[in-house]
mmCIF file of C-alpha atoms in Angstrom:
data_model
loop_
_atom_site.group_PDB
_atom_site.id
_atom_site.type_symbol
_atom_site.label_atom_id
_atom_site.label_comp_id
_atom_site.label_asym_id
_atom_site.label_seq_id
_atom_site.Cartn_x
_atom_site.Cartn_y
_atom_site.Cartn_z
ATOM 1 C CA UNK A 1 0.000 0.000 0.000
ATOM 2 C CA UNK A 2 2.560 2.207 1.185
ATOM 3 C CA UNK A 3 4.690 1.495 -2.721
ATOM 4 C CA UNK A 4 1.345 2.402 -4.435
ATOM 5 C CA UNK A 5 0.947 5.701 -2.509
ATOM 6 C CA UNK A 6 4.716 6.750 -3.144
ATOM 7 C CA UNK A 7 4.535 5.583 -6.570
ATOM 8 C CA UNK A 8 1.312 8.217 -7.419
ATOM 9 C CA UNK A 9 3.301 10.875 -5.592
ATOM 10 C CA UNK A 10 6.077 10.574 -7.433
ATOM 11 C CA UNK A 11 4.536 10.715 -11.227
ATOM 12 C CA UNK A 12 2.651 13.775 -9.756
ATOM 13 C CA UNK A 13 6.081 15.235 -9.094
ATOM 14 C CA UNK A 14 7.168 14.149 -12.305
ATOM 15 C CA UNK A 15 4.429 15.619 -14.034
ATOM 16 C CA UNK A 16 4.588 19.041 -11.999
ATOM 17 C CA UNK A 17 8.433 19.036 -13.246
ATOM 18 C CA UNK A 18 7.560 18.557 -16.610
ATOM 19 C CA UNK A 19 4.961 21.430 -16.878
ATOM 20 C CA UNK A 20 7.227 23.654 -14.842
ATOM 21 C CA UNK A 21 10.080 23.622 -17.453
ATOM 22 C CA UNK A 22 8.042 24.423 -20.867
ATOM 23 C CA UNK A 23 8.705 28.081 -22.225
ATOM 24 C CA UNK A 24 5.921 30.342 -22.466
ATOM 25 C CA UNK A 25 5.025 31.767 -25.825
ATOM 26 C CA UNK A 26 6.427 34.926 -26.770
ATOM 27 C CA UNK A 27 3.677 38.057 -27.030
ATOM 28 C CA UNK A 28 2.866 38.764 -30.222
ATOM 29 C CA UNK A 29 3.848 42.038 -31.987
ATOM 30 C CA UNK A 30 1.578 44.867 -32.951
ATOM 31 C CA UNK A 31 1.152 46.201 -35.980
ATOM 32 C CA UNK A 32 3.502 49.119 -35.815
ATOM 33 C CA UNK A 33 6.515 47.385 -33.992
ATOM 34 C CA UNK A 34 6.514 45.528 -37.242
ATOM 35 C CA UNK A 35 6.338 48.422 -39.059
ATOM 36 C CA UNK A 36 8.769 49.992 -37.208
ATOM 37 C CA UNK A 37 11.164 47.272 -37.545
ATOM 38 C CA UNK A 38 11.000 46.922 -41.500
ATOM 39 C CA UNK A 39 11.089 50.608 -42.196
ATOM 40 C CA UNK A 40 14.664 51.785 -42.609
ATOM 41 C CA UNK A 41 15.991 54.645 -40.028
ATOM 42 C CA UNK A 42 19.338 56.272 -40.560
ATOM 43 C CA UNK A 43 21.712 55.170 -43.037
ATOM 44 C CA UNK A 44 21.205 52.871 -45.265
ATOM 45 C CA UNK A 45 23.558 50.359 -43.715
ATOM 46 C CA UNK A 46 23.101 51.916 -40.312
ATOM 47 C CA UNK A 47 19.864 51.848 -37.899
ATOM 48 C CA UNK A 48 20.688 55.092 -36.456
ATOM 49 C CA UNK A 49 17.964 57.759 -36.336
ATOM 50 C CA UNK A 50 17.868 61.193 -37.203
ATOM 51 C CA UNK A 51 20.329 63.935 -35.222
ATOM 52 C CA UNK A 52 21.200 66.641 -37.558
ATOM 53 C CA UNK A 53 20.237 70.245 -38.315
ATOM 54 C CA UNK A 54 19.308 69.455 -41.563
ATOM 55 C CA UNK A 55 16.425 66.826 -40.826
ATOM 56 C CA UNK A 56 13.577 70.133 -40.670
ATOM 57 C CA UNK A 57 14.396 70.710 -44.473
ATOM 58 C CA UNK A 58 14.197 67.267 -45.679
ATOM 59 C CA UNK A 59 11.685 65.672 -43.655
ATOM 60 C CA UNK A 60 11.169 61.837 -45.073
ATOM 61 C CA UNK A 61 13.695 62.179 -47.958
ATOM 62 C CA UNK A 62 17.678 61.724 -48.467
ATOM 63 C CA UNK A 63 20.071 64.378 -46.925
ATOM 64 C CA UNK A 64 22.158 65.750 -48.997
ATOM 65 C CA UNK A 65 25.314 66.431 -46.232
ATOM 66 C CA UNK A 66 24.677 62.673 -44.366
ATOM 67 C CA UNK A 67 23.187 60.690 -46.883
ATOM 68 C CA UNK A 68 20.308 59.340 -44.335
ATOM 69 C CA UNK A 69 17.602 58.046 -45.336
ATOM 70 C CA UNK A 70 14.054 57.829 -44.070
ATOM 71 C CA UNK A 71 11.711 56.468 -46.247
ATOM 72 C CA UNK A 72 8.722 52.804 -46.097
ATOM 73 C CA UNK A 73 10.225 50.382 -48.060
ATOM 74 C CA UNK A 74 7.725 51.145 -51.381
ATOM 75 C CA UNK A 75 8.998 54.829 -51.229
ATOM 76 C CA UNK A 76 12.693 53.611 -50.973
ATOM 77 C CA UNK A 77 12.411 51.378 -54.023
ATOM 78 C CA UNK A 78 10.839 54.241 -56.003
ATOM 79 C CA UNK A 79 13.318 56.310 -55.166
ATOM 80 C CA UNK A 80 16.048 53.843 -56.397
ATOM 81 C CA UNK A 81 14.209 53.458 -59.666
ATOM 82 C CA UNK A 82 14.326 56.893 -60.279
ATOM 83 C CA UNK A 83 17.899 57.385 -59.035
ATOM 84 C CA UNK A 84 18.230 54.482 -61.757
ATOM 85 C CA UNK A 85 16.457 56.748 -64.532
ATOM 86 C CA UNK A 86 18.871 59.637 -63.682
ATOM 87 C CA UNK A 87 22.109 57.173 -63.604
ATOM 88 C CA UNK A 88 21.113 55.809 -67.104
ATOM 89 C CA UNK A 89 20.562 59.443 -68.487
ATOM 90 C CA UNK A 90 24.074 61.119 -66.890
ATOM 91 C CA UNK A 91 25.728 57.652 -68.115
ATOM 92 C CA UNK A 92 29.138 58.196 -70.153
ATOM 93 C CA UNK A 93 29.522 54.485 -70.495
ATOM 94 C CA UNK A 94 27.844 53.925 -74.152
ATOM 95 C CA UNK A 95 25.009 53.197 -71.822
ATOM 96 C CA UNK A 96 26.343 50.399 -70.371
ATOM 97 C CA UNK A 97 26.365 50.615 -66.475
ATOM 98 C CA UNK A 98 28.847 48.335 -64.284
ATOM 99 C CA UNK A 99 26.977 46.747 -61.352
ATOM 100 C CA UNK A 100 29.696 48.046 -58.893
ATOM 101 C CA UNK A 101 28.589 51.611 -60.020
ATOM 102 C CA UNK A 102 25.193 51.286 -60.021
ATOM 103 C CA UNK A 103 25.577 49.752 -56.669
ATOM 104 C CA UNK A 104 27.580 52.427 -55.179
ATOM 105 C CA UNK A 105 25.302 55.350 -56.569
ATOM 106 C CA UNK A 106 21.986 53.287 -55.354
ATOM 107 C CA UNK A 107 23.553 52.861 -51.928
ATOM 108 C CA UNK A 108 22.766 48.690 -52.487
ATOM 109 C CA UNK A 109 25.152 45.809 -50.687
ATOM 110 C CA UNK A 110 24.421 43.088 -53.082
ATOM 111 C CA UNK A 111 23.931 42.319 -56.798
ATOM 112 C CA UNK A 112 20.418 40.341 -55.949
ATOM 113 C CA UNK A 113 19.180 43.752 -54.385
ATOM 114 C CA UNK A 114 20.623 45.767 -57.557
ATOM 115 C CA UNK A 115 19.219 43.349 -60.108
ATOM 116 C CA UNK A 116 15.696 43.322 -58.234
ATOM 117 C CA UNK A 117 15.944 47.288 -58.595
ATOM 118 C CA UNK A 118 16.172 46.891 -62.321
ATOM 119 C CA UNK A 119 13.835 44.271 -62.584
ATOM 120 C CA UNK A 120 11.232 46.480 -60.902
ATOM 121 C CA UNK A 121 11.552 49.468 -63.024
ATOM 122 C CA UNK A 122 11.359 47.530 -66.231
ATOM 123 C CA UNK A 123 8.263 46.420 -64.911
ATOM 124 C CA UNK A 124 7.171 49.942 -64.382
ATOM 125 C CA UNK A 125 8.205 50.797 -67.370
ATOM 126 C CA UNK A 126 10.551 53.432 -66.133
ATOM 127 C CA UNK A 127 13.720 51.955 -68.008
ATOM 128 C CA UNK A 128 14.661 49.322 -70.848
ATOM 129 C CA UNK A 129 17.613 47.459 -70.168
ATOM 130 C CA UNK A 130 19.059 44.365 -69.880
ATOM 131 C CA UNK A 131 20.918 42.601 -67.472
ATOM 132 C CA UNK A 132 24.175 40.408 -67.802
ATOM 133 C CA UNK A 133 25.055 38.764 -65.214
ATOM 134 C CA UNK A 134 27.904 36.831 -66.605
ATOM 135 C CA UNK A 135 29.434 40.433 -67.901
ATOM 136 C CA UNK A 136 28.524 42.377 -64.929
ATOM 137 C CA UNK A 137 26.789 45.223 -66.108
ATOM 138 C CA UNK A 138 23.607 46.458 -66.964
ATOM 139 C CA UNK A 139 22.956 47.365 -70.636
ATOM 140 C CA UNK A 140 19.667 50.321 -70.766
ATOM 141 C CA UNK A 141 18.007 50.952 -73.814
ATOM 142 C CA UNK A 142 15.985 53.666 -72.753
ATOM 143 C CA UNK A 143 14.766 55.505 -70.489
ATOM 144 C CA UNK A 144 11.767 57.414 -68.816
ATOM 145 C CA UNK A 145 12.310 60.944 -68.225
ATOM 146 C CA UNK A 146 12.834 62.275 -64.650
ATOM 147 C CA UNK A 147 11.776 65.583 -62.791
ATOM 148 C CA UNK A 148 13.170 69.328 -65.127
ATOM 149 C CA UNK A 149 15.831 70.542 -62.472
ATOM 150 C CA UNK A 150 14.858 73.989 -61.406
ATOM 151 C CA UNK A 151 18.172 75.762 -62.949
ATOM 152 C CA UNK A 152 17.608 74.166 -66.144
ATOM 153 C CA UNK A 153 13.964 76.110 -66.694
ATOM 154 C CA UNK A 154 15.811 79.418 -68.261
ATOM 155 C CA UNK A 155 17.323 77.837 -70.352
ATOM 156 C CA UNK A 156 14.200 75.959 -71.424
ATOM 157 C CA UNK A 157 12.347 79.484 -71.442
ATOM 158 C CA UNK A 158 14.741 80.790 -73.669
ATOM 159 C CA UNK A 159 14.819 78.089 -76.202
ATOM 160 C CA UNK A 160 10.384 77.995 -75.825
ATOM 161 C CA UNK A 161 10.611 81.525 -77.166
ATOM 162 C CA UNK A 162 12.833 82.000 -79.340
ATOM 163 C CA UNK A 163 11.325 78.851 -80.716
ATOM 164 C CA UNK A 164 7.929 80.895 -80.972
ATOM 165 C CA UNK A 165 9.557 83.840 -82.534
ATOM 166 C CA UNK A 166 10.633 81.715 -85.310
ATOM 167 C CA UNK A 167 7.407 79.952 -85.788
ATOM 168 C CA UNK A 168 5.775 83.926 -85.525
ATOM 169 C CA UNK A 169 7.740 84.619 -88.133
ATOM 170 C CA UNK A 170 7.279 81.939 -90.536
ATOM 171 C CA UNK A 171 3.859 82.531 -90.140
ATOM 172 C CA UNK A 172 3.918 85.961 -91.172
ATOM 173 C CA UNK A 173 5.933 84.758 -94.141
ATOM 174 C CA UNK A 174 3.684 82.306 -95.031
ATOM 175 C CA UNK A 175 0.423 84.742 -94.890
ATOM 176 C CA UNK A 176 1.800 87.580 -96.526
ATOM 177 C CA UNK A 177 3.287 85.128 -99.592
ATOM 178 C CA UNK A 178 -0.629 83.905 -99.562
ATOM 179 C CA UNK A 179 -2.214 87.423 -99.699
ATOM 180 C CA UNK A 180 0.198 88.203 -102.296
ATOM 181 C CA UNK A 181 -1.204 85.256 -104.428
ATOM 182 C CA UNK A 182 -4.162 85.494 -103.714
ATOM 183 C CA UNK A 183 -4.010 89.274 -105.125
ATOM 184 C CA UNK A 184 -2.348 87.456 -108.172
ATOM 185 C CA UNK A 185 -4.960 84.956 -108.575
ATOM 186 C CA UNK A 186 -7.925 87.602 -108.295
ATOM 187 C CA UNK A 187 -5.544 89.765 -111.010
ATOM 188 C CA UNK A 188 -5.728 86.656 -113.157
ATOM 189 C CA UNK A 189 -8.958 85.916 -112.959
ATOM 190 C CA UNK A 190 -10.103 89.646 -113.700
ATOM 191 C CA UNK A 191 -8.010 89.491 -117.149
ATOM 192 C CA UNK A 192 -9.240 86.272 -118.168
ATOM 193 C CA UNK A 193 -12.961 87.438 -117.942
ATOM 194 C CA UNK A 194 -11.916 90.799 -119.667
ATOM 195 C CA UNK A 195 -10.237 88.873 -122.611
ATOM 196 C CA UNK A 196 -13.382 86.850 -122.689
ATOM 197 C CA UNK A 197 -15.193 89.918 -122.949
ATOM 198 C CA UNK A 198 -13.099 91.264 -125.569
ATOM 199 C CA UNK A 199 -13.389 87.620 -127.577
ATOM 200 C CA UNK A 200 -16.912 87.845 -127.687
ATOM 201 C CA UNK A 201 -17.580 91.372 -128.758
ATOM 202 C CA UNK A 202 -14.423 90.702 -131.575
ATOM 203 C CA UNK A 203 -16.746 87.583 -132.962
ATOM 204 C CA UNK A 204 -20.367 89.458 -133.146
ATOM 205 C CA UNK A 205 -18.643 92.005 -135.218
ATOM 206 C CA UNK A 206 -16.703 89.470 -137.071
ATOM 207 C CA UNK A 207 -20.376 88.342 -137.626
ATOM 208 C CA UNK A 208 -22.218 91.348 -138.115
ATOM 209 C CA UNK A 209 -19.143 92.277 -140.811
ATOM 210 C CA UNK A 210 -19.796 88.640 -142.677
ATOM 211 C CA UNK A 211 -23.399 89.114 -142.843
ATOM 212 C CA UNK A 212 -23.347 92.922 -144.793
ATOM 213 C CA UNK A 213 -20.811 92.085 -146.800
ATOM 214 C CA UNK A 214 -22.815 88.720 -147.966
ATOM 215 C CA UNK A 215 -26.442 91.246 -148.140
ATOM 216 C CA UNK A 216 -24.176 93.702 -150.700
ATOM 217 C CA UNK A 217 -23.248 90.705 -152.898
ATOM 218 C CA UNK A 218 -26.383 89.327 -153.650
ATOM 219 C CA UNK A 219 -27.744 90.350 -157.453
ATOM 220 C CA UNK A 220 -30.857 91.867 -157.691
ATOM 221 C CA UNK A 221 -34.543 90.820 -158.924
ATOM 222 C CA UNK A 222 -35.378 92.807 -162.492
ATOM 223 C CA UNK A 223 -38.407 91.880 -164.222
ATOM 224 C CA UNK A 224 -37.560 91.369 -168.057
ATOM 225 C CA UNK A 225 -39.868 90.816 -171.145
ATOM 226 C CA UNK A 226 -40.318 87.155 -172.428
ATOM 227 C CA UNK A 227 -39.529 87.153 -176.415
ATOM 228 C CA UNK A 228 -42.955 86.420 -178.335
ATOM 229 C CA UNK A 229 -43.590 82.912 -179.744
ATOM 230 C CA UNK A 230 -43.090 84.383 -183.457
ATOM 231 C CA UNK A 231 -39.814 86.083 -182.955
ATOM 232 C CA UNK A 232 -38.295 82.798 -181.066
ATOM 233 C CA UNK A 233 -38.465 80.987 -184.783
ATOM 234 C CA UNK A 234 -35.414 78.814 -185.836
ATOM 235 C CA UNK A 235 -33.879 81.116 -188.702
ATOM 236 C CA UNK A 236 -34.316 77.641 -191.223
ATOM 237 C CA UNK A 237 -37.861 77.968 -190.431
ATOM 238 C CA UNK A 238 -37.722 81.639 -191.546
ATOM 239 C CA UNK A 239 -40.179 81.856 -194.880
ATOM 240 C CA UNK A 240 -38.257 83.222 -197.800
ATOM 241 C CA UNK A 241 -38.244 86.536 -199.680
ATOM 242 C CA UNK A 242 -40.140 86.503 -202.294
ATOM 243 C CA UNK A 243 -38.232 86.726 -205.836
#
């Protein structure tokens, strides 16, 4: 009896032990921790945040002294893409860009995160390139066109107008060259009706001439006297004079 009772009391331990040692399950994480923890802060390769003066006048964008970043992941990948549109158009390498340099300006620290980059904005439609990974490089095609820099729009202005003084001016051209033949035209078309006048008074005189010179030609009706019966006699059947 005694065994029995220590053997029950000693699976209970057992079985007290057992439960005692599990782990308990981790709390689950809200919805902005993850955020928070896929969102990139600071550098690129860095989780640091923010600490410079020049955070108020690029709030949520790239810093142009630091080179910090703090953008969600979608706005980070557009960003590359575009920095990928502007790369392709300042390219001096027949258009042909080395991974290591696209890597470097992109701020990337592998070729899968490079080539998914490309991929992306071929998709979009932003670029059309090619890559080779054998050769290292990325050959573009073309390209979308990016934001007009703000010291760039004089010179645009300038070129816009003197573009529409030219086309002012070959439109003047063209309308005073189509005035002046239309003058000629009307010019024509006056001297062809007056020689068409002239014609037709020339032929109804020609016509009027024809027809009095044809009424002073024609011979006139005389009334003459018909030779008798008697005096029309053949001269054989004359009678003769008496001897």
């Amino acid at each position: 009896m005694l065994r029995v009772v220590g053997r029950s009391l000693g699976l209970r331990y057992t079985s007290f032990r057992m439960l005692s040692s599990e782990k308990p399950k981790p709390p689950k994480k809200t919805k902005e921790e993850i955020m928070k923890e896929k969102t990139p802060k600071g550098k690129l390769e860095d989780d640091k945040p923010y600490e410079d003066p020049y955070l108020p006048r690029h709030p949520g964008g790239v810093n142009p002294i630091t080179g910090e970043v703090n953008l969600p992941p979608a706005a980070l990948s557009k960003l590359r893409q575009l920095s990928l549109i502007s790369l392709a158009a300042n390219s001096t390498s027949n258009r042909q860009i080395p991974y290591a340099e696209a890597m470097q300006y992109l701020r990337l620290n592998s070729v899968r995160e490079l080539e998914d980059v490309v991929i992306d904005a071929i998709y979009n439609k932003f670029i059309k390139a090619r890559l080779d990974s054998k050769g290292q490089f990325i050959e573009i095609d073309d390209w979308a066109s990016r934001d007009t820099p703000i010291n760039t729009i004089p010179t645009i202005i300038a070129t816009l107008s003197d573009f529409a003084r030219r086309v002012e001016d070959v439109r003047n051209n063209a309308v005073e060259d189509a005035n002046r033949r239309d003058a000629q035209v009307v010019a024509d078309r006056k001297r062809v009706q007056q020689a068409e006048a002239e014609l037709a008074a020339a032929r109804k005189a020609l016509d009027e001439s024809v027809m009095a010179t044809m009424n002073s030609h024609e011979p006139t009706t005389s009334t003459r006297s018909k030779p008798s019966r008697s005096a029309r006699q053949r001269p054989s059947q004359a009678t003769p004079a008496s001897k």
